[in-house]
PDB file of C-alpha atoms in Angstrom:
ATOM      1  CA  UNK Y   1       0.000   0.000   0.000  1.00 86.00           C
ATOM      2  CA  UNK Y   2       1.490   3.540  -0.878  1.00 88.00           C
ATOM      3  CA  UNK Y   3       1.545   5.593   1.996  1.00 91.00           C
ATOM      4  CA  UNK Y   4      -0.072   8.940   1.486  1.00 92.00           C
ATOM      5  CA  UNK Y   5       1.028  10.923   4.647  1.00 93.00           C
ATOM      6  CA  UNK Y   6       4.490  11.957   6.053  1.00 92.00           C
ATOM      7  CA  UNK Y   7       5.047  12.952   9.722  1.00 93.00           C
ATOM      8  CA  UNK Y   8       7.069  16.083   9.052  1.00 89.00           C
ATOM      9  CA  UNK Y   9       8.343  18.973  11.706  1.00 91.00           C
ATOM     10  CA  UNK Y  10       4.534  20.254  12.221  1.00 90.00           C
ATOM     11  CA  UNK Y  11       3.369  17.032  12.549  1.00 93.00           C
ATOM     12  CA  UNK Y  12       0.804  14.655  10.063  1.00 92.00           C
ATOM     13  CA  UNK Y  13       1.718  16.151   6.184  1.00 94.00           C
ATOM     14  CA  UNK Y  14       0.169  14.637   2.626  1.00 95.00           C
ATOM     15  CA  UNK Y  15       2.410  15.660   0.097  1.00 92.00           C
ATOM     16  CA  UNK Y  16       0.628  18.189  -2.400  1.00 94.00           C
ATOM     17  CA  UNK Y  17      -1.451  16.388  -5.069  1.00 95.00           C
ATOM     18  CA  UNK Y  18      -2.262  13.311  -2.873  1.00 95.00           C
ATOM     19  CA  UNK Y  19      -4.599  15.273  -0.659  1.00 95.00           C
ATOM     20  CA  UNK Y  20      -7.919  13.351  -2.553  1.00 96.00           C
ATOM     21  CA  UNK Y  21      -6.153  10.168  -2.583  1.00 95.00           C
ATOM     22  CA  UNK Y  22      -5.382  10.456   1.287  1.00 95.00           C
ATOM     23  CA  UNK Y  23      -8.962  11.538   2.159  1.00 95.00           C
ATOM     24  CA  UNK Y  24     -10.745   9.283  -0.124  1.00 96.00           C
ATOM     25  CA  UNK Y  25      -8.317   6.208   1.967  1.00 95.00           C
ATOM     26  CA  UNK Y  26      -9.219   7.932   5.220  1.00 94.00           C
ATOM     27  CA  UNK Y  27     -13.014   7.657   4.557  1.00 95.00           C
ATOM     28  CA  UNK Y  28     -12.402   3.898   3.380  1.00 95.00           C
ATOM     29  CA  UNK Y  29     -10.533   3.223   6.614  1.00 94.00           C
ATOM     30  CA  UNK Y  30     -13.734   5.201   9.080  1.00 95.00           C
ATOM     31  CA  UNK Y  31     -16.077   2.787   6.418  1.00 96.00           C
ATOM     32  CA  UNK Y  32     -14.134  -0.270   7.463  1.00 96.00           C
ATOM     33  CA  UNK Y  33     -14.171   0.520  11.007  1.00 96.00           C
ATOM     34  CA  UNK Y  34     -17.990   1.351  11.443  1.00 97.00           C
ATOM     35  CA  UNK Y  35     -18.584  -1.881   9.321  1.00 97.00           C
ATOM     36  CA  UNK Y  36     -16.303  -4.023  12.141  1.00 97.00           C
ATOM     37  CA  UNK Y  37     -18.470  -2.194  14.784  1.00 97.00           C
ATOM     38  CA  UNK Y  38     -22.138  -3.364  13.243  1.00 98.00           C
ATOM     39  CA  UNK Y  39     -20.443  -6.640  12.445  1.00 98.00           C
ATOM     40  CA  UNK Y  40     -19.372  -7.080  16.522  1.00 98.00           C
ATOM     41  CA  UNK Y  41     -22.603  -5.740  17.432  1.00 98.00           C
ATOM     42  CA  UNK Y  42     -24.512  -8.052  15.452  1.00 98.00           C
ATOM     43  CA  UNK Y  43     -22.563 -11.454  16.307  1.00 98.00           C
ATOM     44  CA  UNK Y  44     -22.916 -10.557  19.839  1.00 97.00           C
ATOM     45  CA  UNK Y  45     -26.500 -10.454  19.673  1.00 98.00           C
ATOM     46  CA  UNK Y  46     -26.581 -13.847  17.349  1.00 98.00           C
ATOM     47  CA  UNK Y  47     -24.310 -15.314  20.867  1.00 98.00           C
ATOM     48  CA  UNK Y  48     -26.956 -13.900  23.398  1.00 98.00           C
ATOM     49  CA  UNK Y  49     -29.790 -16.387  22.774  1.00 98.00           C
ATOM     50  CA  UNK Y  50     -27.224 -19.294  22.426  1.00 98.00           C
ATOM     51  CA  UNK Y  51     -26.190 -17.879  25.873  1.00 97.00           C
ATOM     52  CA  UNK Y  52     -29.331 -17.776  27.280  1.00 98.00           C
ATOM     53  CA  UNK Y  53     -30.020 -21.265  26.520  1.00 98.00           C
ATOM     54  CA  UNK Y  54     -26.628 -22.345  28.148  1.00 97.00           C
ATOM     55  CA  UNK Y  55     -25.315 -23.363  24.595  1.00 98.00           C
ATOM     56  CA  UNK Y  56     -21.762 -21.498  25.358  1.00 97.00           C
ATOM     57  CA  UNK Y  57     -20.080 -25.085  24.682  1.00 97.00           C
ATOM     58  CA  UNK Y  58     -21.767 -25.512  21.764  1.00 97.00           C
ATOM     59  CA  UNK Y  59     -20.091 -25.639  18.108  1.00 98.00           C
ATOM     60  CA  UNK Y  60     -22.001 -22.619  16.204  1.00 97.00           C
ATOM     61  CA  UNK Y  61     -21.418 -20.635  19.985  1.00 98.00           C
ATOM     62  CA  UNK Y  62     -17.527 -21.568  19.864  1.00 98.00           C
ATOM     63  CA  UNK Y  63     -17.426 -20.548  16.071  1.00 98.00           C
ATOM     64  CA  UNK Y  64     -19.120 -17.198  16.960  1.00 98.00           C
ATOM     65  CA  UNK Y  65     -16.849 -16.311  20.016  1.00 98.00           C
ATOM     66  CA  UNK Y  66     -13.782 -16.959  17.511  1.00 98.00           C
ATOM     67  CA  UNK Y  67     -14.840 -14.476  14.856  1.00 98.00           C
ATOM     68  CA  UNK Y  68     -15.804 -12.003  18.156  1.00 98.00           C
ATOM     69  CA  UNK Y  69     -12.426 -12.424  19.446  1.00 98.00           C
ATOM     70  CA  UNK Y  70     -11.219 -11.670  15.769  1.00 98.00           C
ATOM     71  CA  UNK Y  71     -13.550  -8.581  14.827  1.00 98.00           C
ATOM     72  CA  UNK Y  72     -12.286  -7.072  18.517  1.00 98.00           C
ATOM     73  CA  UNK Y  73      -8.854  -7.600  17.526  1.00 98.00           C
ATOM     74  CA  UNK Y  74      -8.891  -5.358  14.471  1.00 97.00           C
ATOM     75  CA  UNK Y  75     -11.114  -2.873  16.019  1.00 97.00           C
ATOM     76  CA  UNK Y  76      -8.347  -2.620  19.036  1.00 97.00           C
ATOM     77  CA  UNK Y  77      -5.387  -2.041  16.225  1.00 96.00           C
ATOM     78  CA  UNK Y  78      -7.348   0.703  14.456  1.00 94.00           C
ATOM     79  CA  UNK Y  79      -8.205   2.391  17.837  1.00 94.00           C
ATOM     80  CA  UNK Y  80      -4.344   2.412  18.444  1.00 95.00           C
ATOM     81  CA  UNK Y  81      -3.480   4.075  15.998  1.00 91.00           C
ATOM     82  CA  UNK Y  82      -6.052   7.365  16.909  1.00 89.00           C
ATOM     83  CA  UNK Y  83      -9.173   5.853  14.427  1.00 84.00           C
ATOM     84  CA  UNK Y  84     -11.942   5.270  16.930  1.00 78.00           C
TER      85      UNK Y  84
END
């Protein structure tokens, strides 16, 4: 992936005549990250009845906690690095 911004003396720079490109991969990047949110939100609520029925050791409930443990995981590196 080309990078698009510099950290320069006064902080965060995009070199002139990227300033499109770097927006239009910043919006892409806030799109990925509110589609990993509704993704989370909606696998947690597809483990709650499973729950609630005392399923948790069940197959589809195990499968469902390992994609939850995965969508977390890339939420947590994008809200290091300052996009949360």
């Amino acid at each position: 992936m080309e990078r698009y911004t510099r950290r320069g003396d006064q902080g965060w720079q995009v070199p002139e005549g990227q300033e499109q490109a770097a927006l239009e991969r910043l919006a892409g990047l806030e799109d990925a990250y509110e589609e990993l949110q509704g993704a989370l939100a909606l696998l947690e609520a597809q483990m709650e009845p499973l729950r609630a029925a005392g399923k948790q050791k069940s197959a589809r409930f195990r499968e469902l906690m390992g994609e939850r443990l995965l969508l977390r995981r890339m939420l947590e590196l994008l809200e290091r690095h300052g996009l949360s």
